[in-house]
PDB file of C-alpha atoms in Angstrom:
ATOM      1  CA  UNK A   1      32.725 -16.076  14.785  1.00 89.00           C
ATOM      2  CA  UNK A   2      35.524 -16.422  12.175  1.00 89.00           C
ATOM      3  CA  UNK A   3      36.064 -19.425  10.162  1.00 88.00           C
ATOM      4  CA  UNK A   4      39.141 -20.639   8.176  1.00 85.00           C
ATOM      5  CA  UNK A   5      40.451 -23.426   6.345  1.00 83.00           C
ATOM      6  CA  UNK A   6      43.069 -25.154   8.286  1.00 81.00           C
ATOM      7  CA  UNK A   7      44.949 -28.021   6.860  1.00 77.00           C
ATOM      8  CA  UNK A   8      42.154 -30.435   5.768  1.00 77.00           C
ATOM      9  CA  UNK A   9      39.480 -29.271   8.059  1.00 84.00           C
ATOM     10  CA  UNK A  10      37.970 -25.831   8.847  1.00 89.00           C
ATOM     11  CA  UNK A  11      38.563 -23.751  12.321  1.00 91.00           C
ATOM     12  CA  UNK A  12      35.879 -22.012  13.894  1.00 95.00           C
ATOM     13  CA  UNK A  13      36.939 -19.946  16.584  1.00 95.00           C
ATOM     14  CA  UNK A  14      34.794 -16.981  18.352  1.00 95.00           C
ATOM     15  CA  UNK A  15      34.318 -15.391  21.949  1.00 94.00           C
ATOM     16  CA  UNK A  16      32.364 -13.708  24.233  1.00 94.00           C
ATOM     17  CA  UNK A  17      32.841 -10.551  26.861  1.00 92.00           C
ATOM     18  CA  UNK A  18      29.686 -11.766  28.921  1.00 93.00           C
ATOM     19  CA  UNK A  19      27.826 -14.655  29.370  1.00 94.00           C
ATOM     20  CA  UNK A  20      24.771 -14.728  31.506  1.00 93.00           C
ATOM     21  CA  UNK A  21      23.669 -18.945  32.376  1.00 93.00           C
ATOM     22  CA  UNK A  22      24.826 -19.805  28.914  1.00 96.00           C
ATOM     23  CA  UNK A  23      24.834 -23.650  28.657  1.00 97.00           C
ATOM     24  CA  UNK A  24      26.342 -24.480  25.478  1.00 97.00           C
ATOM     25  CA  UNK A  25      26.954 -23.649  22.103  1.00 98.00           C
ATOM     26  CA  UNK A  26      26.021 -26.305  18.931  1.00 98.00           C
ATOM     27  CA  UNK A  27      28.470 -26.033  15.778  1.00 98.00           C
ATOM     28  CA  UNK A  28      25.928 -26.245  12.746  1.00 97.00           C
ATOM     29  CA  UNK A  29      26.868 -26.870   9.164  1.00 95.00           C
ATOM     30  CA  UNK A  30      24.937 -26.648   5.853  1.00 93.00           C
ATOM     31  CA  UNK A  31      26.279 -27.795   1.951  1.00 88.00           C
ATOM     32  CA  UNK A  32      23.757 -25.226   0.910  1.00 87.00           C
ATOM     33  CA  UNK A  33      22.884 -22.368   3.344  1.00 88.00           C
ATOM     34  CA  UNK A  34      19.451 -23.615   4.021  1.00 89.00           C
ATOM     35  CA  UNK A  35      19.375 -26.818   6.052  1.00 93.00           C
ATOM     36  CA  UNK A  36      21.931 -27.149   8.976  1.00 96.00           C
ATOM     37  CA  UNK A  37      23.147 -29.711  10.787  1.00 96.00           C
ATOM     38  CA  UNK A  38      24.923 -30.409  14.187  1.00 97.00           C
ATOM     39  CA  UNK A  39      28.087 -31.092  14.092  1.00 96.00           C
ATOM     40  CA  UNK A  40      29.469 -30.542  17.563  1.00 96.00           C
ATOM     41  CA  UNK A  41      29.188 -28.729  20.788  1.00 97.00           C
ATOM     42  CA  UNK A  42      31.737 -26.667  23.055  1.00 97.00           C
ATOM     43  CA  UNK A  43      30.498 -26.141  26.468  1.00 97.00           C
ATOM     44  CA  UNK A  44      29.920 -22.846  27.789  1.00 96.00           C
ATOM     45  CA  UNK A  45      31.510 -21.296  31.102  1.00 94.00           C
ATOM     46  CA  UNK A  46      28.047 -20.191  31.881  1.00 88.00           C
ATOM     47  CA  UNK A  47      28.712 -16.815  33.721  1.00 93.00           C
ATOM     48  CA  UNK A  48      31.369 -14.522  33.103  1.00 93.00           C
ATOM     49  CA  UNK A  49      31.725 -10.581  32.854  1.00 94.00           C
ATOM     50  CA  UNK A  50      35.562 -11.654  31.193  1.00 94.00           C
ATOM     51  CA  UNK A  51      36.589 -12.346  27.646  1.00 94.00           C
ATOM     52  CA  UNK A  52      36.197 -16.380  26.808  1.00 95.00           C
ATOM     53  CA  UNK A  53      37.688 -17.538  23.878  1.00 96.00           C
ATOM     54  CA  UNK A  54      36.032 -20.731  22.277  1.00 97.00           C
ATOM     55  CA  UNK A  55      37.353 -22.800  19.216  1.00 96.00           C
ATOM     56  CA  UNK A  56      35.852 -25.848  17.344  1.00 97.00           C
ATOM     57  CA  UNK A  57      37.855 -27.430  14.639  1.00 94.00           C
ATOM     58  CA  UNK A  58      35.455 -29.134  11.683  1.00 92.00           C
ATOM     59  CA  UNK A  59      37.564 -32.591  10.449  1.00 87.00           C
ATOM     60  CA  UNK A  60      35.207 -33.561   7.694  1.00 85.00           C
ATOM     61  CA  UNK A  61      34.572 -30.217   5.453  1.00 87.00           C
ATOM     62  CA  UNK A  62      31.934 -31.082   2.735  1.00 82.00           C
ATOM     63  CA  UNK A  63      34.142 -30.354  -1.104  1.00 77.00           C
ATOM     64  CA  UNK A  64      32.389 -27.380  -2.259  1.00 78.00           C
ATOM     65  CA  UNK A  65      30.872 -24.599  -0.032  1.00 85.00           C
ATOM     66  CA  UNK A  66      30.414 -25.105   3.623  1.00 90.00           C
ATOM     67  CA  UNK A  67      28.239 -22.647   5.439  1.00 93.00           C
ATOM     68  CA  UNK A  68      28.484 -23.011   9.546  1.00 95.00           C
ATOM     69  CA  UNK A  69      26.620 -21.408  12.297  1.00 96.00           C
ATOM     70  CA  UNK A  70      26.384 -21.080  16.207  1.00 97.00           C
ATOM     71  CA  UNK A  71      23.684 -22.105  18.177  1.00 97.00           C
ATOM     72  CA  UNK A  72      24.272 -20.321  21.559  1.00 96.00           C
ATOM     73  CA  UNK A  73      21.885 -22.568  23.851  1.00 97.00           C
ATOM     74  CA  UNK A  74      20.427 -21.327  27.859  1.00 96.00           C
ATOM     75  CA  UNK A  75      20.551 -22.948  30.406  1.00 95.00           C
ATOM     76  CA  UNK A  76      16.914 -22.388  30.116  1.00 95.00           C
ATOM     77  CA  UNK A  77      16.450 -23.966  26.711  1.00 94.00           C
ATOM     78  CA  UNK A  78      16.159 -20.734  24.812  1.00 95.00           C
ATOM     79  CA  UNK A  79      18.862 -19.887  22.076  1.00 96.00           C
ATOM     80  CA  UNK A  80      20.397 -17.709  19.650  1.00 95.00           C
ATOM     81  CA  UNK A  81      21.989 -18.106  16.011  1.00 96.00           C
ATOM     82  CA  UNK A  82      25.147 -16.348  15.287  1.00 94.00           C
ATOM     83  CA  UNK A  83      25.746 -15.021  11.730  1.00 89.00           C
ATOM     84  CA  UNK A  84      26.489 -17.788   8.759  1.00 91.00           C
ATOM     85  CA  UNK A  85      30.072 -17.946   7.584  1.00 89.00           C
ATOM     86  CA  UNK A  86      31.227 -19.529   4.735  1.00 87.00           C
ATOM     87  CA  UNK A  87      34.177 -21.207   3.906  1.00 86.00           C
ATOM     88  CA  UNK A  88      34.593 -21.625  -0.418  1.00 70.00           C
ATOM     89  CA  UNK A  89      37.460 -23.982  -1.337  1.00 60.00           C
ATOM     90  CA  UNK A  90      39.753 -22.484  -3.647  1.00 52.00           C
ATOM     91  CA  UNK A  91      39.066 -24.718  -6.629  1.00 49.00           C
ATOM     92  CA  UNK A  92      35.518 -23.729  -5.963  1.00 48.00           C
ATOM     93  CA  UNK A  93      33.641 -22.254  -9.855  1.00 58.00           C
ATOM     94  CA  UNK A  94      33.375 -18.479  -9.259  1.00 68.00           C
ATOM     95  CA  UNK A  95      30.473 -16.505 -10.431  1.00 79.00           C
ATOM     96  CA  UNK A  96      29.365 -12.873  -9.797  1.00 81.00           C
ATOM     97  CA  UNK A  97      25.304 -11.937  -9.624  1.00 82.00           C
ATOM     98  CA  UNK A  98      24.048  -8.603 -10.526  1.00 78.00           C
ATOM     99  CA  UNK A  99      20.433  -7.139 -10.797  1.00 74.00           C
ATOM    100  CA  UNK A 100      19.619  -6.639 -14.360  1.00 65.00           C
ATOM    101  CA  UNK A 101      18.699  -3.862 -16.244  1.00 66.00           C
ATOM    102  CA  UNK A 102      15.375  -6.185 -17.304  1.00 66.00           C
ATOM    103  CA  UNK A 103      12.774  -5.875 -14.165  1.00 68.00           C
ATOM    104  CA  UNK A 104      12.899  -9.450 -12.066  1.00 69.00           C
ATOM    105  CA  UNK A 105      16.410 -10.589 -13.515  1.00 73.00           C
ATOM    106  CA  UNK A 106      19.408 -11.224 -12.348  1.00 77.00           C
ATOM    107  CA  UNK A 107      22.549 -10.852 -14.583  1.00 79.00           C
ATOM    108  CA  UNK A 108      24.829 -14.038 -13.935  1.00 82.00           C
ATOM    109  CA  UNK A 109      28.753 -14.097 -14.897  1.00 81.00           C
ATOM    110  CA  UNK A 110      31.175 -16.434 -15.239  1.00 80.00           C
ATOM    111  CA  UNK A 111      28.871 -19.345 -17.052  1.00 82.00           C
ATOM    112  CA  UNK A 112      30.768 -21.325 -19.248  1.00 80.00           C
ATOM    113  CA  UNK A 113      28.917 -24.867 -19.197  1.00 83.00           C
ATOM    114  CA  UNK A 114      25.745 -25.918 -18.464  1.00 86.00           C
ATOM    115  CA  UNK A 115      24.600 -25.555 -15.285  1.00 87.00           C
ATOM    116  CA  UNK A 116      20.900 -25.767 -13.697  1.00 89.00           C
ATOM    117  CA  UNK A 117      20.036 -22.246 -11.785  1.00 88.00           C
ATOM    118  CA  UNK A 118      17.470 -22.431  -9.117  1.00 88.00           C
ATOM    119  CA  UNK A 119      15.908 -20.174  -6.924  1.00 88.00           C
ATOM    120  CA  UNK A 120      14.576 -21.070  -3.219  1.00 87.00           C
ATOM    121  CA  UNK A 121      12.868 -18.540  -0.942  1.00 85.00           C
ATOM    122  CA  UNK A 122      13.436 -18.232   2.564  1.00 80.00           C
ATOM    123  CA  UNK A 123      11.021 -21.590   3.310  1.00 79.00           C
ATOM    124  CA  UNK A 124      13.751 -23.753   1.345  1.00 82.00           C
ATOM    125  CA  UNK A 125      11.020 -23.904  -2.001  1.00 87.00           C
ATOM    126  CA  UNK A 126      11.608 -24.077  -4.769  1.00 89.00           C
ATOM    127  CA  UNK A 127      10.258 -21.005  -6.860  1.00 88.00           C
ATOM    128  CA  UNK A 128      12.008 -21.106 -10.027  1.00 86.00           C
ATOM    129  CA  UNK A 129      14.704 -23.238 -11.772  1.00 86.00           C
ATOM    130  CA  UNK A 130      16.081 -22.542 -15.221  1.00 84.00           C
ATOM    131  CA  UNK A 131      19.693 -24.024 -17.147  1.00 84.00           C
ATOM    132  CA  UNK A 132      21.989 -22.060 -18.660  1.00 81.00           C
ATOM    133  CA  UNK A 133      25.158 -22.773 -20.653  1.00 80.00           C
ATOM    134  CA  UNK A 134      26.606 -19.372 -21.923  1.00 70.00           C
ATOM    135  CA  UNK A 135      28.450 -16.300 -20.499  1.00 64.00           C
ATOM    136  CA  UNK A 136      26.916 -14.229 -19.125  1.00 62.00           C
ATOM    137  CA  UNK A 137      23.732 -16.050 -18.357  1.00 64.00           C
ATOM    138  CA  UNK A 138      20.416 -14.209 -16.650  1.00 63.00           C
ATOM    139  CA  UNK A 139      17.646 -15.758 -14.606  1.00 65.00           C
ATOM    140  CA  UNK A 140      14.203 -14.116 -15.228  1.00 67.00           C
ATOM    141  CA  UNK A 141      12.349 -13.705 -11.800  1.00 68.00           C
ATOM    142  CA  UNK A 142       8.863 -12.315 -12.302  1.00 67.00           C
ATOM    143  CA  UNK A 143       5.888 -11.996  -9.809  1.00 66.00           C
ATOM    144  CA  UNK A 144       8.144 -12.702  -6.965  1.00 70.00           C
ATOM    145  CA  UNK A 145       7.261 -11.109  -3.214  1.00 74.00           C
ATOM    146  CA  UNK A 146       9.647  -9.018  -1.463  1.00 78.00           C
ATOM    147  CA  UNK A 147      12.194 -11.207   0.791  1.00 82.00           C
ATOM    148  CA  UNK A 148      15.153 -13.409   1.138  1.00 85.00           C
ATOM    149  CA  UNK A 149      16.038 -15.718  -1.766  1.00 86.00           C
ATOM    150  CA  UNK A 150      19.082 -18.491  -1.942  1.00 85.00           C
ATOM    151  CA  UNK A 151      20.657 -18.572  -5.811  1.00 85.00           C
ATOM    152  CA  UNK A 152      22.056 -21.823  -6.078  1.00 85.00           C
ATOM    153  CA  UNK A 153      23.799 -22.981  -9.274  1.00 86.00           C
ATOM    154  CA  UNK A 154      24.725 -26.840  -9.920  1.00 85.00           C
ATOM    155  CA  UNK A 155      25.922 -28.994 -12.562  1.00 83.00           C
ATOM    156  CA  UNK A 156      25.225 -32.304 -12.865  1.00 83.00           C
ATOM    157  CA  UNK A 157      23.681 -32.624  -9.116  1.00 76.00           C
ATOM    158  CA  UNK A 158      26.494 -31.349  -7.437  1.00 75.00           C
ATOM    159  CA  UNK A 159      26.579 -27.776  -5.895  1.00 74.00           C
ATOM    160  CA  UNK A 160      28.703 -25.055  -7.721  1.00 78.00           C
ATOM    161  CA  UNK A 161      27.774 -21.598  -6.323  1.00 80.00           C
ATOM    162  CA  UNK A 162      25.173 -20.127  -3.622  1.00 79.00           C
ATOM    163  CA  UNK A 163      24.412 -16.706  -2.977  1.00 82.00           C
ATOM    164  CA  UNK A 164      21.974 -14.915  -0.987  1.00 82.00           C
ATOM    165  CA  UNK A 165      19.367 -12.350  -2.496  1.00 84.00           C
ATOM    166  CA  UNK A 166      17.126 -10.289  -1.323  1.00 81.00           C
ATOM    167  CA  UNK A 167      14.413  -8.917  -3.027  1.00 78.00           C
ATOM    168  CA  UNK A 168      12.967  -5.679  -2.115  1.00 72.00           C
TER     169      UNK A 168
END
């Protein structure tokens, strides 16, 4: 699936080669990578051993990050998540993570206000939170288990920056 900002909204498009009793596919979006939401559905040609192009156009883009997904769905009930894309808006605060040279840190760039860091694991918990209002900042992690981690950085309650980790 590709995703692109188009005018005001964002275009999904994507396709298949084969589709074996595919009923439908849900468009799912998320302001923060974690929890999705449907936001539409294309129908699905069901069978095909041919190329089928589908597009879905998003009208109402959240302001800051917008993470969408696929939901193929069977005619069976069983289904199948496509890879996240995200679309960042180009006004959107940049900042780079790196693993520090400190065990269970991450080295944070581009900090240049205050800003609450917080760290959820793959559940959608909360693990560890921590502000920061210089540049570079770094987020200790310690005692954490080995796994998937969102970074999410906001000022003020509203969403800056998310980034996926994974800790090995």
């Amino acid at each position: 699936m590709s995703a692109k900002k188009e005018g005001s909204g964002v275009k999904l498009d994507w396709f298949t080669f084969t589709e074996n009793n595919t009923s439908h596919y849900d468009i799912e979006r998320s302001i923060n990578g974690i929890s999705f939401e449907k936001i539409g559905e294309v129908q699905a040609i069901g069978n095909s051993n041919k190329r089928t192009d589908y597009g879905f156009t998003d009208l109402l883009p959240g302001k800051k990050l917008n993470y969408y997904r696929l939901k193929q769905v069977d005619l069976d009930g069983g289904f199948v998540y496509s890879e996240i894309r995200v679309i960042k808006p180009g006004d959107e605060k940049q900042f780079k993570v790196y693993p520090s040279i400190t065990p269970g840190s991450l080295y944070i760039e581009g900090i240049t206000e205050l800003v609450k860091i917080k760290l959820f694991n793959s559940s959608g918990q909360l693990v560890k939170t921590t502000s920061a209002n210089n540049s570079p900042g770094t987020l200790y992690i310690s005692n954490m288990a080995a796994g998937a981690y969102w970074l999410v950085i906001e000022k003020n309650g509203e969403l800056l920056f998310t980034q996926k980790i994974i800790k090995q």
